[in-house]
mmCIF file of C-alpha atoms in Angstrom:
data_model
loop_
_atom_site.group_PDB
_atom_site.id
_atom_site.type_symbol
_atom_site.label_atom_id
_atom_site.label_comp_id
_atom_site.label_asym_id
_atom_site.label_seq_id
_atom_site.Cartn_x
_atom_site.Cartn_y
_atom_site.Cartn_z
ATOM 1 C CA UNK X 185 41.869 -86.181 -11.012
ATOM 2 C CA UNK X 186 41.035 -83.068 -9.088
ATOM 3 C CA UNK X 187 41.949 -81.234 -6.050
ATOM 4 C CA UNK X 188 40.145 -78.506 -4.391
ATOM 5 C CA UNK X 189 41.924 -75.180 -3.331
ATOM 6 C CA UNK X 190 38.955 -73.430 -0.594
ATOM 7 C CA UNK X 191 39.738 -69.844 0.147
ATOM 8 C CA UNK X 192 37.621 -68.578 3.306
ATOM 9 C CA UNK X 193 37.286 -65.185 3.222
ATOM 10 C CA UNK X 194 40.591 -64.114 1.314
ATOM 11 C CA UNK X 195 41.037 -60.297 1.748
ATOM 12 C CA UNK X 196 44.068 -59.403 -0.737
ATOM 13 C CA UNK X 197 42.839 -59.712 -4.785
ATOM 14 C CA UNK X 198 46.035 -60.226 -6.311
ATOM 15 C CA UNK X 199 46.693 -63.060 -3.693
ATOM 16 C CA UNK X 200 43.407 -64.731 -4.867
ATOM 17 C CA UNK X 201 44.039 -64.266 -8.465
ATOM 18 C CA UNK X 202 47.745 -65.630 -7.997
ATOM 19 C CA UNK X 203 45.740 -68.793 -6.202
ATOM 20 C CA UNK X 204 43.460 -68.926 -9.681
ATOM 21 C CA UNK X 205 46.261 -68.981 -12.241
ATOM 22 C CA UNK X 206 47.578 -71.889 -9.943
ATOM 23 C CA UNK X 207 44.283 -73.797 -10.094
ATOM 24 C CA UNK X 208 44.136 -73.461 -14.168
ATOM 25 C CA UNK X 209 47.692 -74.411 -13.759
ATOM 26 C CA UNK X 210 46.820 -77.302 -12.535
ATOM 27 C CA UNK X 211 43.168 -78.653 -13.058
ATOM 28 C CA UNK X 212 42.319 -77.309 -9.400
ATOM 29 C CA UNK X 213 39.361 -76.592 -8.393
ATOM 30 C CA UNK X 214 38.599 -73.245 -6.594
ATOM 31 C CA UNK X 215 36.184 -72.292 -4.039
ATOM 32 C CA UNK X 216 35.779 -68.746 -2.611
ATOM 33 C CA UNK X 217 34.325 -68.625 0.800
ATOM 34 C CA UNK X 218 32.304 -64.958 1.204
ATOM 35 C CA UNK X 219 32.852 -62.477 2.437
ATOM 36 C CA UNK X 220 35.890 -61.595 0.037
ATOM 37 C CA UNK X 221 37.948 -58.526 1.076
ATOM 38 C CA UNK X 222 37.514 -57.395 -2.777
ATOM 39 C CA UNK X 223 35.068 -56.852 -5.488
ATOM 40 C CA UNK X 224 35.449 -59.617 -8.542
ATOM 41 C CA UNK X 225 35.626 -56.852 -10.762
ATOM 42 C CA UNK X 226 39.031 -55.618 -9.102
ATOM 43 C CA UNK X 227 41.399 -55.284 -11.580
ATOM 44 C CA UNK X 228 44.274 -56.408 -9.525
ATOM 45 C CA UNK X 229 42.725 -59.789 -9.309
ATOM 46 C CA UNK X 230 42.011 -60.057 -12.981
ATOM 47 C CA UNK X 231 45.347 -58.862 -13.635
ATOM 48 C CA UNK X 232 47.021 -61.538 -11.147
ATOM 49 C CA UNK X 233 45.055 -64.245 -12.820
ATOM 50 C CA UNK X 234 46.017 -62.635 -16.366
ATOM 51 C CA UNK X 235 44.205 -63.911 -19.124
ATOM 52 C CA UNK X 236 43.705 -67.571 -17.790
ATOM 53 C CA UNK X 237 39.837 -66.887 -15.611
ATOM 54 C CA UNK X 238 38.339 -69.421 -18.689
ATOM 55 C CA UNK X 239 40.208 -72.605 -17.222
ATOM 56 C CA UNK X 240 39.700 -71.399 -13.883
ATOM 57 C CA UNK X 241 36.667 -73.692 -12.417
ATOM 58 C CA UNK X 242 35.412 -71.658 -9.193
ATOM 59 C CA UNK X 243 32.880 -71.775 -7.309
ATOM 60 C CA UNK X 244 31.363 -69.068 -4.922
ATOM 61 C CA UNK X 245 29.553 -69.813 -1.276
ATOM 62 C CA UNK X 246 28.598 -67.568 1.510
ATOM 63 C CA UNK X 247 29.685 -69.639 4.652
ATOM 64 C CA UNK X 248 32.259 -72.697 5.389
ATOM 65 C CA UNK X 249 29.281 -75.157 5.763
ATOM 66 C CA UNK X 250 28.455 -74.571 2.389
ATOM 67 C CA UNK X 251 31.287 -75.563 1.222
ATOM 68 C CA UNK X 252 31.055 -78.951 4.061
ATOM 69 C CA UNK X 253 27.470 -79.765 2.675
ATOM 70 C CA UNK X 254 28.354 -79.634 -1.026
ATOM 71 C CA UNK X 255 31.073 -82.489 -0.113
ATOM 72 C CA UNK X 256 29.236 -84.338 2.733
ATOM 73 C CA UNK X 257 32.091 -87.126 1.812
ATOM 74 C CA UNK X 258 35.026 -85.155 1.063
ATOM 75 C CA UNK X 259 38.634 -85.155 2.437
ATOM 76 C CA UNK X 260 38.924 -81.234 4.509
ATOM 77 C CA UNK X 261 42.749 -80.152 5.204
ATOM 78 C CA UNK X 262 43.275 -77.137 7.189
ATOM 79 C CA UNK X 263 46.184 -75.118 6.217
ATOM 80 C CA UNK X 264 47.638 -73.123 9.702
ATOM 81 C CA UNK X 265 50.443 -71.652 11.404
ATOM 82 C CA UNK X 266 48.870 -72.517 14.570
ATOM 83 C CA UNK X 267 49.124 -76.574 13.917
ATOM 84 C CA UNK X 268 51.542 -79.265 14.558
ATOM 85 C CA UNK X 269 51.759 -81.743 11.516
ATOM 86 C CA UNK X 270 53.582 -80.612 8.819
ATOM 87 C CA UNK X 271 51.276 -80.993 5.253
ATOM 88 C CA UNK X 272 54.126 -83.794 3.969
ATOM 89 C CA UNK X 273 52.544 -85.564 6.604
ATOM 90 C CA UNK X 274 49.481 -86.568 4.904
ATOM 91 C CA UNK X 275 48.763 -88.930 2.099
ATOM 92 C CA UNK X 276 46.371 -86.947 -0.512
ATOM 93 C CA UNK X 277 44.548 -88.578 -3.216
ATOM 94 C CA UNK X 278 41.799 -87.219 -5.629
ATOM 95 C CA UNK X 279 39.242 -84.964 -4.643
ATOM 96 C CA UNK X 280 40.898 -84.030 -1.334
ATOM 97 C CA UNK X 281 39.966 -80.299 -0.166
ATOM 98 C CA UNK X 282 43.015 -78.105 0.957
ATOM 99 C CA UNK X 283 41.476 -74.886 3.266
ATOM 100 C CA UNK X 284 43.344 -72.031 3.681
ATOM 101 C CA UNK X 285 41.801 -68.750 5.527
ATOM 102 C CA UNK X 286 42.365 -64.661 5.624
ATOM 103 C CA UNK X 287 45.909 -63.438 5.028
ATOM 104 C CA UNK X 288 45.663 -61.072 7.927
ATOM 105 C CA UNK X 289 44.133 -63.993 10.694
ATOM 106 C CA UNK X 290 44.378 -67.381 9.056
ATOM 107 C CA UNK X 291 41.377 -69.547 9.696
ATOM 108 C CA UNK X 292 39.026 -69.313 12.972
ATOM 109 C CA UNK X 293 40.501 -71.289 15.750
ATOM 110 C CA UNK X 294 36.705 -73.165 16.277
ATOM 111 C CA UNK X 295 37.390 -74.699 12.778
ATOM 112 C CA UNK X 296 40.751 -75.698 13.361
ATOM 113 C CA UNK X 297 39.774 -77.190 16.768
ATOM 114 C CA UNK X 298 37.220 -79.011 14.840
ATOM 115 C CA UNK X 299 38.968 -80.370 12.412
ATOM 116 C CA UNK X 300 42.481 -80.981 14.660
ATOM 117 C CA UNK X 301 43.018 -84.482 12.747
ATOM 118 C CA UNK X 302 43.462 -82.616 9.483
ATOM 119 C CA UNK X 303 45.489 -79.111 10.326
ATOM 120 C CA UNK X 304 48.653 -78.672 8.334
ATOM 121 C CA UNK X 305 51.137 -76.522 8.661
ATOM 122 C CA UNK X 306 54.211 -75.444 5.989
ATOM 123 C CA UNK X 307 57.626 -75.658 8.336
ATOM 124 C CA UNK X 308 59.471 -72.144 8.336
ATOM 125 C CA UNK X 309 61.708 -70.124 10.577
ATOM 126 C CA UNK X 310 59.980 -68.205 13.640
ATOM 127 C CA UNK X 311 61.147 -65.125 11.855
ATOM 128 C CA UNK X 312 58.293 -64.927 10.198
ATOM 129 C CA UNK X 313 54.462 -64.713 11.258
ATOM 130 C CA UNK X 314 53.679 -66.348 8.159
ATOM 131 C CA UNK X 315 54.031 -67.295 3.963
ATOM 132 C CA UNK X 316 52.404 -65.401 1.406
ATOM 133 C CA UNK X 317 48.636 -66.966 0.682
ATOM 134 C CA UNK X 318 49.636 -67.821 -2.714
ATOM 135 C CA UNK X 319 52.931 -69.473 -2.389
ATOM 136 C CA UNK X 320 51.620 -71.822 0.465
ATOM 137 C CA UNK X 321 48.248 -72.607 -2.129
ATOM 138 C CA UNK X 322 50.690 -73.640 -4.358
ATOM 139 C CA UNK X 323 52.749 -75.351 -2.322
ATOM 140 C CA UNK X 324 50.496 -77.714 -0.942
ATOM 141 C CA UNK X 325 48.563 -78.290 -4.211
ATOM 142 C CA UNK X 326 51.913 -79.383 -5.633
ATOM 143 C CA UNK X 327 52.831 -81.693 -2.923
ATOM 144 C CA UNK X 328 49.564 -83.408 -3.648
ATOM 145 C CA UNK X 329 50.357 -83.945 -7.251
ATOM 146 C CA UNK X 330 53.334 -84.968 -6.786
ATOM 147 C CA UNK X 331 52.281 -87.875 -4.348
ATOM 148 C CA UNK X 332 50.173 -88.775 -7.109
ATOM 149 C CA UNK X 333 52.677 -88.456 -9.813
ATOM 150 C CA UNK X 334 52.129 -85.416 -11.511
ATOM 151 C CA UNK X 335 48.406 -86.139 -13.111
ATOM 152 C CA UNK X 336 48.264 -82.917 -14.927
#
């Protein structure tokens, strides 16, 4: 079994190495959407990820339809504050793709309007613009296991 964590163009390193050390966590595929807001050298990625890059399986593209055309059949979920069903609202099974976008702006609107079937949201207070990149990666890659009882 494997799930798919897509990052379109993540701009804080330590967020996207946090993300990695979840995906070797967890047999999760990742996919970095370019541009990235960081070199791969940085050292505060590396560092986030610690010593666990070997069991990280990622993949690089440079647009969003790269990543659509290299799973013509594939199961997208968009991961937004600015949607209305919660991601405990879905029923994920293998190979599902979970999309999450830029810490600072989330994903573009166009793509969420595209793909309004499939946005997701993580409920929290209005006290907040937003949870940390990482944290909701993790959460929704967790709540996908679990609905299929724990593979890993």
């Amino acid at each position: 079994m494997a799930f798919h964590i897509v990052l379109v163009n993540p701009e804080i390193p330590a967020n996207t190495g946090n993300i990695a050390r979840t995906c070797a966590a967890t047999g999760t595929h990742l996919h970095l959407v370019r541009p990235l807001g960081f070199d791969t050298d940085d050292k505060t990625l590396k560092r986030a990820g610690l010593d666990y890059w070997y069991a990280v399986n990622i993949t690089y593209y440079d647009s969003f339809e790269e990543v659509k055309a290299a799973f013509p059949e594939g199961r997208f979920f968009f991961a937004s504050t600015r949607v209305t069903k919660r991601y405990s609202d879905f029923s994920f099974k293998d190979g599902d793709l979970f999309v999450f976008g830029r810490e600072t702006k989330g994903l573009p609107q166009e793509l969420l309007d595209a793909h309004s079937e499939t946005g997701m949201r993580i409920p929290m207070t209005d006290k907040v613009r937003s949870l940390n990149l990482a944290n909701s990666a993790a959460i929704v890659i967790y709540e996908a296991l679990r609905q299929n009882d724990f593979p890993v």
